[in-house]
C-alpha positions as CSV (number, residue, x, y, z in Angstrom):
1,M,39.6,84.7,100.1
2,P,38.3,82.6,103.0
3,I,37.1,79.0,102.3
4,P,33.3,78.7,102.6
5,Y,31.9,76.8,105.6
6,G,31.4,73.2,104.8
7,V,33.8,73.0,102.0
8,A,36.7,70.7,102.6
9,M,40.2,72.2,102.5
10,P,42.4,70.9,99.7
11,E,44.9,68.3,100.8
12,V,48.5,69.6,100.9
13,T,50.8,66.8,99.9
14,F,54.4,66.3,100.9
15,L,55.6,67.1,97.4
16,H,53.5,70.3,97.4
17,R,55.0,71.4,100.8
18,L,58.5,70.6,99.5
19,R,57.9,72.6,96.4
20,L,56.7,75.6,98.4
21,R,59.7,75.4,100.7
22,W,62.1,75.2,97.7
23,S,60.4,78.2,96.0
24,A,60.9,80.2,99.2
25,A,64.5,79.1,99.6
26,A,65.4,79.6,96.0
27,G,64.8,83.3,96.2
28,N,66.8,83.7,99.4
29,V,70.2,85.2,98.6
30,T,71.8,83.5,101.6
31,V,70.7,80.1,100.3
32,V,72.0,80.9,96.8
33,V,75.4,82.0,98.2
34,L,75.8,78.9,100.4
35,V,75.0,76.6,97.5
36,L,77.5,78.5,95.3
37,L,80.2,78.3,98.0
38,L,79.6,74.5,98.4
39,L,79.8,74.0,94.6
40,S,83.0,76.2,94.4
41,A,84.6,74.1,97.2
42,V,83.9,70.9,95.2
43,A,85.1,72.4,91.9
44,M,88.3,73.8,93.4
45,T,89.0,70.5,95.3
46,L,88.6,68.5,92.1
47,G,90.9,71.0,90.4
48,L,93.6,70.7,93.0
49,L,93.4,66.9,92.9
50,G,93.8,67.0,89.2
51,K,96.8,69.3,89.3
52,L,98.4,67.2,92.1
53,D,98.5,64.2,89.7
54,C,101.6,65.9,88.2
55,A,103.2,66.4,91.6
56,G,104.5,64.2,94.5
57,G,107.7,62.3,95.1
58,P,110.2,61.2,94.2
59,Y,111.9,64.6,93.8
60,D,115.2,65.7,92.3
61,A,117.7,67.8,94.1
62,L,115.8,71.1,93.3
63,G,112.5,69.8,94.6
64,R,111.0,69.1,91.2
65,T,108.8,66.1,90.9
66,K,110.7,63.6,88.7
67,H,107.7,62.5,86.7
68,W,106.5,66.1,86.0
69,P,104.8,67.0,83.7
70,V,103.6,63.5,83.0
71,S,100.5,62.5,85.1
72,K,100.5,59.4,87.3
73,N,97.0,58.6,86.0
74,E,95.4,59.0,82.6
75,L,93.0,61.9,83.3
76,I,90.9,63.9,80.9
77,M,91.9,67.0,82.7
78,P,95.6,68.0,82.1
79,C,97.6,68.0,85.3
80,Y,100.1,70.7,84.1
81,S,100.0,74.0,85.9
82,D,102.0,77.2,85.5
83,I,102.3,77.2,89.3
84,Q,104.2,74.0,89.4
85,F,106.2,74.9,86.3
86,L,107.4,78.2,87.8
87,W,108.8,76.5,90.9
88,L,112.1,76.5,89.0
89,G,113.5,79.2,86.7
90,R,112.4,82.3,88.6
91,D,114.3,81.7,91.9
92,I,111.0,80.9,93.6
93,N,112.5,77.7,95.0
94,N,115.3,79.8,96.4
95,H,112.8,82.1,98.1
96,V,114.2,85.3,96.5
97,F,112.0,88.3,96.9
98,P,110.7,89.2,93.5
99,Y,112.0,92.1,91.2
100,I,114.3,93.9,93.6
101,H,117.3,91.6,92.9
102,G,116.5,90.5,89.4
103,G,116.7,91.4,85.8
104,I,116.6,89.9,82.3
105,T,119.5,88.8,80.0
106,D,119.9,89.8,76.4
107,K,118.4,86.5,75.4
108,G,115.2,87.1,77.4
109,V,116.0,84.9,80.4
110,L,114.8,86.2,83.8
111,F,117.0,85.9,86.8
112,G,117.3,87.0,90.4
113,G,113.6,86.8,91.4
114,A,112.2,88.7,88.4
115,V,109.0,87.2,87.1
116,E,106.9,87.9,84.0
117,Y,103.8,89.0,85.8
118,P,102.9,92.4,87.4
119,V,104.1,93.1,90.9
120,L,101.2,91.8,93.0
121,S,101.1,88.5,91.2
122,G,104.9,88.2,91.8
123,L,104.3,88.9,95.5
124,L,101.6,86.2,95.7
125,M,104.1,83.8,94.1
126,Y,106.6,84.6,96.7
127,I,104.1,84.3,99.6
128,G,102.9,80.9,98.3
129,A,106.5,79.6,98.3
130,I,107.3,80.5,101.9
131,G,108.5,77.4,103.7
132,A,108.1,75.2,100.6
133,Q,110.9,72.8,99.6
134,T,109.2,71.1,96.7
135,D,107.0,71.9,93.8
136,N,104.2,69.9,95.4
137,E,104.3,72.0,98.6
138,F,104.4,75.2,96.5
139,L,101.3,74.1,94.5
140,V,99.4,73.2,97.7
141,Q,100.3,76.3,99.5
142,S,99.5,78.5,96.5
143,A,96.1,76.7,96.2
144,F,95.2,77.6,99.8
145,L,96.3,81.2,99.1
146,L,94.2,81.5,96.0
147,A,91.1,79.6,97.1
148,P,89.6,82.4,99.2
149,F,89.5,84.6,96.1
150,G,87.5,81.9,94.3
151,F,85.0,81.8,97.1
152,L,84.8,85.6,97.1
153,V,84.0,85.7,93.4
154,S,81.3,83.0,93.9
155,A,79.7,84.9,96.8
156,L,79.7,88.3,95.0
157,L,78.3,86.8,91.8
158,G,75.6,85.0,93.8
159,W,74.6,88.2,95.5
160,L,74.6,90.2,92.2
161,S,73.0,87.7,89.8
162,R,71.6,84.8,92.0
163,W,71.5,81.4,90.3
164,R,73.2,82.7,87.1
165,A,76.4,82.5,89.1
166,L,76.3,78.7,88.6
167,L,78.0,79.5,85.3
168,W,81.0,80.4,87.5
169,A,80.8,77.8,90.3
170,A,79.5,74.8,88.5
171,T,81.1,74.8,85.0
172,P,84.5,73.2,84.0
173,P,86.7,76.3,84.0
174,L,86.8,76.6,87.7
175,I,88.0,73.0,88.0
176,L,90.5,73.4,85.1
177,Y,92.0,76.7,86.0
178,A,91.5,77.6,89.7
179,F,95.1,76.5,90.4
180,H,96.6,76.6,86.9
181,N,97.9,80.1,87.4
182,W,97.3,83.1,89.6
183,E,94.0,84.2,88.0
184,L,91.5,84.1,90.9
185,P,92.8,87.3,92.7
186,V,92.5,89.4,89.6
187,V,89.1,88.1,88.7
188,A,88.0,88.9,92.3
189,T,89.1,92.6,91.9
190,S,87.0,93.1,88.7
191,V,83.9,91.4,90.2
192,A,84.4,93.3,93.5
193,A,84.5,96.6,91.5
194,V,81.1,95.8,90.0
195,A,79.7,94.8,93.4
196,V,80.9,98.1,95.0
197,M,79.1,100.0,92.3
198,V,75.9,98.0,92.8
199,F,76.0,98.1,96.6
200,G,76.7,101.8,96.6
201,A,73.8,102.5,94.2
202,A,71.3,100.4,96.2
203,T,68.7,102.3,98.2
204,S,69.4,102.8,101.9
205,K,66.4,101.8,104.0
206,R,67.2,104.6,106.5
207,T,67.5,107.6,104.1
208,G,65.8,106.3,100.9
209,A,68.8,107.5,98.9
210,P,71.8,105.6,97.5
211,R,74.2,104.2,100.1
212,M,77.1,106.0,98.4
213,S,77.3,108.9,96.0
214,L,78.2,108.1,92.4
215,R,81.6,109.6,92.8
216,A,82.4,107.8,96.0
217,R,81.5,104.4,94.9
218,S,83.2,104.9,91.5
219,I,86.5,105.9,93.2
220,V,86.4,102.8,95.4
221,A,85.7,100.7,92.3
222,A,88.6,102.4,90.5
223,L,91.0,101.6,93.4
224,L,90.0,97.9,93.1
225,L,90.6,98.0,89.4
226,A,94.0,99.5,90.0
227,V,94.8,96.6,92.3
228,G,93.7,94.3,89.5
229,F,96.0,96.1,87.1
230,C,98.9,95.4,89.4
231,L,97.9,91.7,89.3
232,K,97.2,91.0,85.7
233,I,96.8,94.3,83.8
234,Y,93.3,93.8,82.2
235,P,91.1,95.3,85.0
236,G,92.9,98.6,84.5
237,L,91.3,98.8,81.1
238,F,87.9,99.1,82.8
239,V,88.8,102.4,84.5
240,V,88.0,104.3,81.3
241,P,84.5,103.0,80.9
242,L,83.9,103.6,84.5
243,A,85.1,107.2,84.2
244,L,82.7,107.7,81.3
245,Y,79.9,106.3,83.4
246,V,80.7,108.9,86.0
247,L,81.2,111.6,83.4
248,T,77.7,111.0,82.1
249,R,76.3,110.9,85.7
250,A,75.0,107.3,85.3
251,Q,72.1,108.5,83.1
252,G,71.2,109.3,79.6
253,P,72.1,112.6,78.0
254,S,70.2,115.6,79.3
255,V,70.0,116.8,75.7
256,P,68.2,114.3,73.4
257,G,70.7,112.6,71.2
258,G,73.7,113.8,73.2
259,F,75.9,115.7,70.8
260,A,76.6,115.7,67.1
261,W,79.5,117.2,65.1
262,P,78.1,120.2,63.2
263,R,78.4,119.7,59.4
264,T,78.1,123.4,58.3
265,G,80.1,126.5,58.9
266,T,83.8,127.1,59.4
267,L,86.0,124.9,61.6
268,R,85.9,127.5,64.3
269,H,82.1,127.8,64.2
270,R,81.8,124.0,64.3
271,W,84.0,123.8,67.3
272,T,82.1,126.6,69.1
273,A,78.8,124.8,68.4
274,L,80.1,121.5,69.6
275,S,81.5,123.0,72.8
276,G,78.1,124.5,73.5
277,Q,76.4,121.1,73.0
278,I,78.9,119.5,75.4
279,R,78.3,122.3,78.1
280,A,74.6,121.8,77.8
281,L,75.0,118.1,78.7
282,A,76.2,119.1,82.3
283,L,78.9,116.4,82.3
284,D,80.7,115.6,85.5
285,W,84.3,116.3,84.5
286,W,85.6,116.5,88.0
287,G,84.1,113.1,88.9
288,A,85.6,111.4,85.9
289,A,88.9,113.0,86.6
290,A,88.7,111.7,90.2
291,V,88.1,108.2,89.0
292,L,91.1,108.3,86.6
293,G,93.3,110.1,89.1
294,S,92.6,107.7,92.0
295,A,93.4,104.7,89.8
296,A,96.6,106.2,88.6
297,V,97.7,107.2,92.0
298,A,97.0,103.7,93.4
299,I,98.9,102.0,90.6
300,V,101.9,104.3,91.1
301,A,101.8,103.7,94.9
302,I,101.8,99.9,94.4
303,Q,104.6,99.9,91.8
304,L,107.0,102.3,93.6
305,P,108.2,99.8,96.3
306,F,109.3,97.4,93.6
307,L,110.6,100.0,91.2
308,I,112.7,102.2,93.4
309,P,115.1,99.5,94.9
310,R,116.0,98.1,91.4
311,A,114.3,99.5,88.3
312,E,116.0,96.8,86.1
313,G,114.2,94.0,88.0
314,W,110.8,95.8,87.7
315,K,111.3,96.5,84.0
316,A,112.3,92.9,83.3
317,S,108.7,91.7,83.3
318,L,107.8,94.3,80.7
319,R,110.9,93.3,78.6
320,F,110.0,89.6,78.9
321,Q,106.5,90.2,77.5
322,S,107.7,92.4,74.7
323,L,110.1,89.7,73.6
324,R,107.5,86.9,73.8
325,E,106.6,85.4,70.5
326,A,103.2,84.3,69.3
327,N,104.2,80.7,68.8
328,V,102.4,77.4,69.3
329,N,102.3,77.9,73.1
330,T,100.1,81.1,72.8
331,N,96.9,79.5,71.4
332,T,96.1,82.5,69.1
333,F,94.9,83.0,65.6
334,W,98.2,84.8,65.0
335,Y,100.0,81.5,65.1
336,W,97.3,79.2,63.6
337,G,96.2,81.7,60.9
338,F,98.2,84.9,60.3
339,R,101.5,83.0,60.4
340,H,100.5,81.2,57.2
341,L,100.0,84.5,55.4
342,V,103.6,85.6,56.0
343,G,105.6,82.5,55.2
344,G,104.4,79.9,57.7
345,R,107.4,80.3,60.1
346,V,107.9,82.0,63.4
347,D,110.7,84.2,62.3
348,A,111.8,87.8,62.8
349,R,109.4,89.1,60.1
350,Y,106.4,87.4,61.5
351,S,107.2,88.4,65.1
352,D,107.8,92.0,64.1
353,L,104.5,92.2,62.3
354,V,102.6,90.6,65.3
355,G,104.4,93.0,67.6
356,I,103.1,96.0,65.6
357,L,99.6,94.7,64.7
358,S,98.7,93.3,68.1
359,P,98.8,96.5,70.1
360,L,97.2,98.5,67.2
361,L,94.3,96.1,67.0
362,I,93.8,96.1,70.8
363,A,93.7,99.9,70.7
364,A,91.2,99.8,67.8
365,S,88.9,97.4,69.6
366,F,89.1,99.5,72.7
367,V,88.1,102.6,70.8
368,L,85.3,100.6,69.0
369,A,83.9,99.4,72.4
370,I,83.9,103.0,73.8
371,A,82.2,104.3,70.6
372,L,79.5,101.5,70.8
373,G,78.9,102.4,74.4
374,L,78.5,106.1,73.6
375,R,76.1,105.1,70.9
376,V,73.9,103.4,73.5
377,W,74.2,106.5,75.7
378,R,73.1,108.8,73.0
379,R,69.9,106.8,72.6
380,G,69.0,107.9,76.1
381,E,70.3,105.1,78.2
382,P,73.0,105.2,80.9
383,F,76.5,104.5,79.6
384,P,76.9,100.7,79.8
385,W,80.2,100.6,81.6
386,I,80.0,96.9,82.5
387,G,79.2,95.9,79.0
388,V,81.8,98.2,77.5
389,S,84.4,96.8,80.0
390,A,83.5,93.2,78.9
391,A,83.8,94.3,75.2
392,V,87.2,95.8,75.9
393,L,88.3,92.6,77.5
394,A,87.0,90.5,74.6
395,G,89.1,92.7,72.2
396,F,92.1,92.4,74.4
397,M,91.9,88.6,74.6
398,L,91.3,88.4,70.8
399,F,94.2,90.4,69.6
400,H,96.8,89.9,72.3
401,K,99.6,87.7,71.1
402,V,99.1,85.4,74.0
403,H,95.8,83.6,74.8
404,S,96.3,81.2,77.6
405,P,93.4,78.8,78.3
406,Q,92.9,80.1,81.9
407,Y,91.9,83.5,80.5
408,T,88.4,82.0,80.4
409,L,88.2,82.8,84.1
410,W,88.6,86.5,83.1
411,I,85.5,86.6,80.9
412,L,83.3,84.1,82.6
413,P,81.9,86.6,85.2
414,F,80.6,88.8,82.4
415,F,78.6,85.8,81.2
416,V,77.0,85.9,84.6
417,L,76.6,89.7,84.9
418,L,75.2,90.2,81.4
419,R,72.4,88.4,79.6
420,I,74.3,86.8,76.7
421,R,72.5,84.3,74.4
422,W,73.0,80.8,75.7
423,P,74.4,79.4,72.4
424,I,77.3,81.8,72.6
425,V,78.0,80.9,76.2
426,V,77.8,77.1,75.6
427,L,80.0,77.3,72.4
428,Y,82.6,79.3,74.3
429,L,82.7,76.8,77.2
430,L,82.9,73.9,74.7
431,A,85.7,75.5,72.8
432,D,87.5,76.2,76.1
433,F,87.2,72.6,77.2
434,A,88.3,71.3,73.9
435,L,91.4,73.6,73.9
436,D,92.5,72.8,77.4
437,T,92.1,69.0,77.1
438,T,94.1,68.9,73.8
439,I,96.7,71.7,73.8
440,F,99.0,70.1,76.4
441,R,98.7,66.7,74.6
442,L,99.8,68.6,71.4
443,F,102.9,69.9,73.2
444,G,103.7,66.3,74.3
445,I,103.4,65.0,70.8
446,Y,105.7,67.7,69.4
447,Q,108.3,67.1,72.1
448,S,108.3,63.3,71.7
449,E,108.0,63.5,67.9
450,S,105.1,61.0,68.1
451,P,102.5,60.6,65.4
452,M,99.9,63.4,65.5
453,Q,96.5,62.4,66.6
454,W,93.7,63.9,64.6
455,W,91.5,64.6,67.5
456,V,94.3,66.5,69.3
457,L,95.0,68.8,66.4
458,G,91.2,69.1,65.7
459,G,90.5,70.0,69.4
460,V,93.2,72.7,69.4
461,Q,92.0,74.2,66.1
462,F,88.3,74.1,67.2
463,G,89.2,75.8,70.5
464,V,91.4,78.5,69.0
465,W,89.1,79.5,66.1
466,M,85.8,79.2,68.0
467,H,87.3,81.5,70.7
468,A,88.5,84.0,68.0
469,V,85.1,84.1,66.3
470,L,83.1,84.4,69.5
471,L,85.4,87.1,71.0
472,A,85.0,89.1,67.8
473,L,81.2,88.8,68.1
474,L,81.3,89.6,71.8
475,V,82.9,92.9,71.3
476,F,79.6,94.0,69.8
477,V,77.2,91.8,71.9
478,F,78.5,92.7,75.3
479,V,77.9,96.4,74.8
480,T,74.2,96.1,74.1
481,A,73.6,93.2,76.5
482,T,71.1,93.7,79.4
483,P,72.6,93.5,82.9
484,A,71.6,90.4,84.8
485,I,72.0,92.1,88.2
486,R,69.2,91.3,90.7
487,V,70.0,94.0,93.3
488,A,67.5,96.8,93.2
489,T,69.0,100.2,92.5
490,P,67.2,103.6,92.5
491,D,66.5,105.6,89.3
492,P,69.4,108.1,88.8
493,Q,67.0,111.0,88.3
494,A,65.1,110.0,91.5
495,D,68.5,110.0,93.2
496,S,69.1,113.5,92.1
497,E,65.7,114.6,93.3
498,T,66.2,112.9,96.7
499,A,69.6,114.5,97.2
500,R,68.2,117.9,96.2
501,R,65.3,117.5,98.8
502,R,67.8,116.5,101.5
503,R,70.0,119.5,100.8
504,N,66.9,121.8,100.9
505,T,65.8,120.2,104.2
506,N,69.2,120.6,105.7
507,R,69.4,124.2,104.6
508,S,66.0,124.9,106.1
509,R,67.0,123.3,109.4
510,A,70.2,125.3,109.5
511,L,68.3,128.6,108.9
512,S,65.6,127.8,111.5
513,S,68.3,127.0,114.1
514,T,70.3,130.2,113.5
515,P,69.7,132.5,116.5
516,P,68.5,136.1,115.8
517,P,71.1,138.9,116.0
518,G,72.0,139.9,119.5
519,S,70.8,136.8,121.2
520,S,73.1,134.8,123.5
């Protein structure tokens, strides 16, 4: 309202103007993304400097830093990285193209360019080594190759969730793990898949309808997840929740309660009744099949160039992972807990049991996450494919026989995209920091046979067990968590109504423009 005549205008102080400008800028997505990119640059630079503490001359005849893996300075952050470690032992230093010349011995030793990772990760390893003559050069070149993916994740998370993306760009994991292994590209594929789904669902200013149909955006997202599968496997697990999201048409059931297994009548009558319920739901079977099929075709297309020249080299990575033991290097409850229930040793009996139980429990957690998601859908809400994907990942990380510290980068974006209680997030990050800053010291103590330090063993135990407890909890928490996505998307039923009106309008125009019979 206007200020009455004769009344003095309130004085606007410098601090007040600064506060107004900050409030306006804080909601600007461009400002958010720029700040996140700057913080990511700082974090990844610190991470590279920390890893370079293990690198640099003098070198041996194979280009390995002589003092590796011992750091030149006493840093809190461990300077060890898998990137520098794998300079030798996989023919990376000899610049052998991966897989097509390699294989694996009966003792589980890879040779001839075969690596233990999926094909696209192996390709990135090869590209990062082009022209490198030392492990230091390989590390630096790999860092420059990986850094753009870290920036991409920061930008996408900033666009999706605004300042919540600080959990990615301004917390220790990005410093600790950006250049520890080849994780940034695979994280980028999973985040990009979510971004495509959100972008495609956002309302177009020109038409008032979604920018992309549900099927179209889901197929693009599935292709990205397929690329992620060929990098580090786990994004491929998200294709099934995505297909269920498409199957249910991104909305709650058209019939209240969805479907329920009939409890009376013969088996044939029950099946007939259930089939009728499912038909009444008007599920999009073709759309779901298109999502699954496009992902499968993309995975096969990516694998074939490596599989056809030499199948033995391609299968070597699978064989290597199947032979891998859940020992002290794997940071799992299998070693620190289950092992003590079966004799306390890493022997054949223990390894065989883990080899059986691990995939069974991963499959069980997958089914549980899907069932929890369907339970949410039956309550009338859209199938929570992002939450279910995160729950599937939590189960995979919990029960897999290997849990490397850098896997925190896998799950961290879901803490941004979903509203998880802060105590869970803080505890997870504390456990992660404790594990990474003690586990490599533990290895050093074992190798040198030095006296064990209580804080080293305590840090490892705290990290392993806190991660296990929280991951088990997150299997349930993720599914029901509210998305923290700030991009406006239209209501699915409104989308259907808009699309129906557009089809009717186009049909009316087509009829009105049809010339009468006999006209020229």
